[in-house]
Amino acid sequence: MGISGTLGPGDPERIGSYRLLARLGAGGMGQVYLARSDRGRTVAVKLVRPELANQDHFRGRFRQEVLAARRVADRWTAPVLDADTEAPVPWVATGYVAGPSLQSVVTGPHGPLPERSVRALARGLAHALKDIHGAGIVHRDLKPSNVLLTIDGPRVIDFGIARALETVTDGGLTHAGSLVGSPGFMAPEQVRGDPITPACDIFCLGSVLAYAASGSMPFGEPTNGVHALMFRIAQEPPDLDGVPEGLQELIGDCLHKDPAARPSPERILRRVPDDADDPWLPAPLVAELGSHAVQLLDMEIPPASVPERPEPAPAPVPTQPSTPPLTRPTTPPAHPPRGYDPYAPEAPPQRSAKSTAALIAVAIVVAAVAGGSVYAYMSSGATGTTGDRGVSPPATNSPSHSRSSGSPDDMSPATPGGVPQPYVGSWSATIAGGNTRSLVIRPGGVGDTVLTLTADGSGYHCVFRARLTEAPASAGAPLQLGPSEVGPGSTGACNPGKPSTVTLLPDGRLHRQTVGTGEFLDYTKGH
């Protein structure tokens, strides 16, 4: 649905290391935001609905699907770049695809695509499904709002999400009361509850191509009831009136009731020759997409989300966040989830925003996406305790032996009404690249400096201190700490930070989270 509005009072200013710019829309899984990384990359960030985050089965499946989606090649899809599957409210970041959805184009003034464009669409979507299936994923919800159109071809988004949502179904219904999948763009086996295979996506592809060519769903609209529509999908032939004759055979084969009779992505590619002529979209649509791209590049960060003190941008020295590094904005995780290979750190941008705008005005697409699916691709993002190309780890941080500003041997019993004894001691974490974070918590009462954090990395050594602002209600209650101050001996880019909360986790780790941003890092106690 494109950029649906500015950020509201209930929206976060940041998610992980992304500064939010605007709302893009909402889908079955959560709210989607347009955001920008600390190094200037535009991304889409989807924040999971809190009620889903509280379900262990959903969280587990979401974690698996994010890891699987990271393996999909990004030429024809919207790649998952980063995610924090362990956060209180999980989220996932993708590169932003500067292009509208197929749904918004067909229902808008441009109408259905010409036959030549539909053939190019078929070829691009076949490439996308080949890559998705090659990673062991079945999309399950391929529909016009999950297909974005760019100047150099279509992009498929939201693959894997429908599978994660299946964990919260009850009798085939989601919490929203709808089937897993989209009426009108489902396969017969989805309707019948039969096992799902990659052939399911081929049937959905046939429905998408018919819609793109004619503006109509091949089994009719769900206006007379979803059950009647599903019966037609399972039992009746498709209505391809209005689909150009040259496309009817290919689309009809994709819409075969028998999954085994449908063509594979490879067979579709052999049947649809590659047309090297550009552009593949009608000229008026290309012109409109170019103008939208310039508008996107000119978007500025909302004033409310600008940090109080601008962060420096040294070349070799890692940019520090506005708080002691609870998250690293530019490096992959130190402890990625099992089976995950982190990406290399994000490369510096090759062009200025102005020069890129000039190029994109002629050659690229934009962001007027409809249908709550404005997920995209163009680069990388970050999450939780990671940076622009890392998935936030489940926080199994290893101890560090870097410099710290205290020792547990020097600690006296906790002050009554102050820091509970279980918090007292030295804690450590290691983030990507071997950079270390050493945390020392001392006994003390409200107003006392009880926390010292030492952050070490290439070109910087930062010492931060924070005071206790509120007495914990019990021994296991969180510590409320005030803004951190830069202490003596600091070198490099060290900036004071916002207030934070420190909590003891059930497994014995220490969880420190920045108030207002959700950024966090988990520590293990020194031995």
Coordinates of C-alpha atoms in Angstrom, one line a residue, residues 275-477:
D275 CA 13.4 -10.8 -24.6
A276 CA 16.5 -8.6 -24.1
D277 CA 14.7 -5.5 -25.2
D278 CA 14.3 -2.9 -22.5
P279 CA 12.2 -1.7 -20.8
W280 CA 9.9 -4.6 -20.2
L281 CA 7.1 -2.3 -18.7
P282 CA 5.0 0.2 -20.7
A283 CA 6.8 3.6 -21.1
P284 CA 4.2 5.6 -19.0
L285 CA 4.7 3.2 -16.0
V286 CA 8.5 3.5 -16.3
A287 CA 8.3 7.3 -16.3
E288 CA 6.1 7.2 -13.2
L289 CA 8.4 4.8 -11.4
G290 CA 11.4 7.0 -12.1
S291 CA 9.8 10.1 -10.5
H292 CA 8.8 8.1 -7.5
A293 CA 12.4 6.9 -7.0
V294 CA 13.7 10.5 -6.8
Q295 CA 11.1 11.3 -4.2
L296 CA 12.2 8.3 -2.1
L297 CA 15.8 9.4 -2.2
D298 CA 14.9 12.8 -1.1
M299 CA 13.0 11.6 2.0
E300 CA 14.6 12.9 5.2
I301 CA 14.7 11.3 8.6
P302 CA 11.8 12.6 10.7
P303 CA 13.0 15.4 13.1
A304 CA 11.8 13.4 16.2
S305 CA 14.2 10.6 15.3
V306 CA 17.4 12.7 14.9
P307 CA 19.8 12.0 17.7
E308 CA 20.5 14.8 20.1
R309 CA 24.2 14.7 19.2
P310 CA 25.1 13.9 15.6
E311 CA 27.2 10.7 15.3
P312 CA 30.6 11.0 13.7
A313 CA 31.3 9.1 10.5
P314 CA 35.1 8.2 10.5
A315 CA 36.2 6.0 7.6
P316 CA 38.1 3.2 9.3
V317 CA 36.7 3.7 12.8
P318 CA 33.3 2.0 13.4
T319 CA 30.5 4.5 13.9
Q320 CA 29.2 4.4 17.5
P321 CA 25.5 4.4 18.3
S322 CA 24.2 7.2 20.5
T323 CA 24.4 4.8 23.4
P324 CA 27.1 2.4 24.6
P325 CA 27.0 -0.2 21.9
L326 CA 24.0 -2.2 22.9
T327 CA 23.8 -3.0 19.2
R328 CA 26.5 -2.7 16.5
P329 CA 25.1 -1.0 13.4
T330 CA 27.8 -2.0 11.0
T331 CA 29.0 -5.5 11.8
P332 CA 27.6 -9.1 11.6
P333 CA 26.9 -11.0 14.8
A334 CA 29.5 -12.7 16.9
H335 CA 27.4 -15.7 17.6
P336 CA 25.0 -16.3 14.7
P337 CA 22.2 -18.9 15.0
R338 CA 23.2 -22.5 14.2
G339 CA 23.5 -23.0 10.5
Y340 CA 23.7 -19.4 9.6
D341 CA 26.7 -17.9 7.7
P342 CA 26.9 -14.1 8.4
Y343 CA 27.4 -11.7 5.5
A344 CA 30.5 -9.5 5.3
P345 CA 30.2 -6.0 6.7
E346 CA 28.3 -3.5 4.5
A347 CA 30.4 -1.9 1.8
P348 CA 30.5 1.9 1.8
P349 CA 28.0 3.5 -0.7
Q350 CA 29.6 4.0 -4.1
R351 CA 27.6 7.1 -5.1
S352 CA 26.2 10.2 -3.4
A353 CA 22.5 10.5 -3.0
K354 CA 22.3 13.2 -5.6
S355 CA 24.1 11.2 -8.3
T356 CA 22.0 8.1 -7.5
A357 CA 18.9 10.1 -7.7
A358 CA 19.8 11.3 -11.2
L359 CA 20.4 7.7 -12.3
I360 CA 17.3 6.4 -10.8
A361 CA 15.1 9.1 -12.2
V362 CA 15.8 7.6 -15.6
A363 CA 16.3 3.9 -14.8
I364 CA 14.8 2.7 -11.5
V365 CA 11.5 2.1 -9.7
V366 CA 9.7 3.3 -6.8
A367 CA 7.8 3.0 -3.7
A368 CA 4.1 3.3 -4.3
V369 CA 3.4 -0.2 -3.1
A370 CA -0.1 -1.5 -2.3
G371 CA -1.5 -4.3 -0.3
G372 CA 0.6 -4.1 2.8
S373 CA 3.5 -5.8 1.1
V374 CA 6.1 -3.2 0.7
Y375 CA 9.0 -5.5 1.6
A376 CA 11.9 -5.1 -0.6
Y377 CA 15.4 -5.4 -1.6
M378 CA 18.2 -3.1 -2.5
S379 CA 20.7 -3.7 0.3
S380 CA 21.1 -4.8 3.8
G381 CA 19.8 -4.0 7.2
A382 CA 20.4 -4.8 10.8
T383 CA 18.8 -6.0 14.0
G384 CA 19.0 -6.6 17.7
T385 CA 22.6 -7.0 18.6
T386 CA 24.0 -6.8 15.1
G387 CA 24.6 -4.6 12.2
D388 CA 23.8 -4.0 8.5
R389 CA 24.4 -7.6 7.5
G390 CA 23.8 -9.7 10.6
V391 CA 21.0 -11.6 12.2
S392 CA 20.7 -10.9 15.9
P393 CA 22.1 -13.9 17.7
P394 CA 20.2 -15.8 20.4
A395 CA 22.7 -14.0 22.7
T396 CA 25.1 -16.8 23.6
N397 CA 27.9 -14.3 24.1
S398 CA 31.3 -15.5 25.1
P399 CA 33.3 -14.0 27.9
S400 CA 35.8 -11.3 27.0
H401 CA 39.2 -10.5 28.5
S402 CA 39.3 -6.9 27.4
R403 CA 40.0 -3.9 29.7
S404 CA 37.3 -3.3 32.3
S405 CA 36.9 -0.7 35.0
G406 CA 36.4 -3.0 38.0
S407 CA 36.6 -6.5 39.4
P408 CA 34.0 -8.6 41.3
D409 CA 36.7 -9.3 43.9
D410 CA 36.5 -5.6 44.9
M411 CA 32.7 -5.7 45.4
S412 CA 31.1 -5.2 48.8
P413 CA 27.5 -6.5 49.6
A414 CA 24.7 -4.7 47.8
T415 CA 23.3 -1.5 49.4
P416 CA 19.9 -2.1 50.9
G417 CA 17.3 -0.7 48.5
G418 CA 19.9 -0.5 45.8
V419 CA 21.6 -3.0 43.4
P420 CA 20.6 -6.6 44.3
Q421 CA 23.6 -8.9 44.9
P422 CA 22.9 -11.1 41.8
Y423 CA 23.6 -8.2 39.5
V424 CA 27.0 -7.3 41.1
G425 CA 30.1 -8.4 39.3
S426 CA 31.8 -8.3 35.9
W427 CA 29.9 -9.2 32.7
S428 CA 31.1 -9.5 29.1
A429 CA 30.0 -10.0 25.5
T430 CA 31.8 -10.3 22.2
I431 CA 30.3 -8.9 19.0
A432 CA 31.2 -9.3 15.4
G433 CA 34.9 -8.8 14.5
G434 CA 36.0 -9.8 18.0
N435 CA 35.0 -6.4 19.4
T436 CA 34.4 -6.7 23.2
R437 CA 32.0 -5.2 25.7
S438 CA 32.9 -5.4 29.4
L439 CA 30.2 -4.5 31.9
V440 CA 30.8 -4.0 35.6
I441 CA 28.0 -3.5 38.1
R442 CA 28.8 -2.3 41.6
P443 CA 26.7 -2.1 44.8
G444 CA 25.0 1.3 45.3
G445 CA 21.8 3.1 45.9
V446 CA 19.7 5.6 43.8
G447 CA 21.9 8.3 42.5
D448 CA 25.1 6.3 42.7
T449 CA 27.2 5.3 39.7
V450 CA 26.7 1.6 39.6
L451 CA 27.5 0.7 36.0
T452 CA 30.7 1.0 34.0
L453 CA 30.8 -0.3 30.4
T454 CA 34.0 -0.6 28.5
A455 CA 33.7 -0.9 24.7
D456 CA 36.7 -1.9 22.7
G457 CA 37.2 -2.2 19.0
S458 CA 39.4 -1.2 16.1
G459 CA 40.3 2.5 16.7
Y460 CA 38.2 3.1 19.8
H461 CA 38.2 2.4 23.5
C462 CA 35.1 3.9 25.2
V463 CA 34.3 3.9 28.9
F464 CA 30.7 4.7 29.9
R465 CA 29.2 5.2 33.3
A466 CA 25.6 5.3 34.4
R467 CA 23.7 5.9 37.7
L468 CA 20.9 4.0 39.3
T469 CA 17.7 6.0 39.0
E470 CA 15.2 3.8 40.8
A471 CA 15.5 1.3 43.6
P472 CA 14.5 -2.2 42.4
A473 CA 11.2 -3.5 43.9
S474 CA 12.8 -7.0 44.5
A475 CA 16.0 -8.9 44.1
G476 CA 15.0 -10.0 40.6
A477 CA 13.5 -6.7 39.4

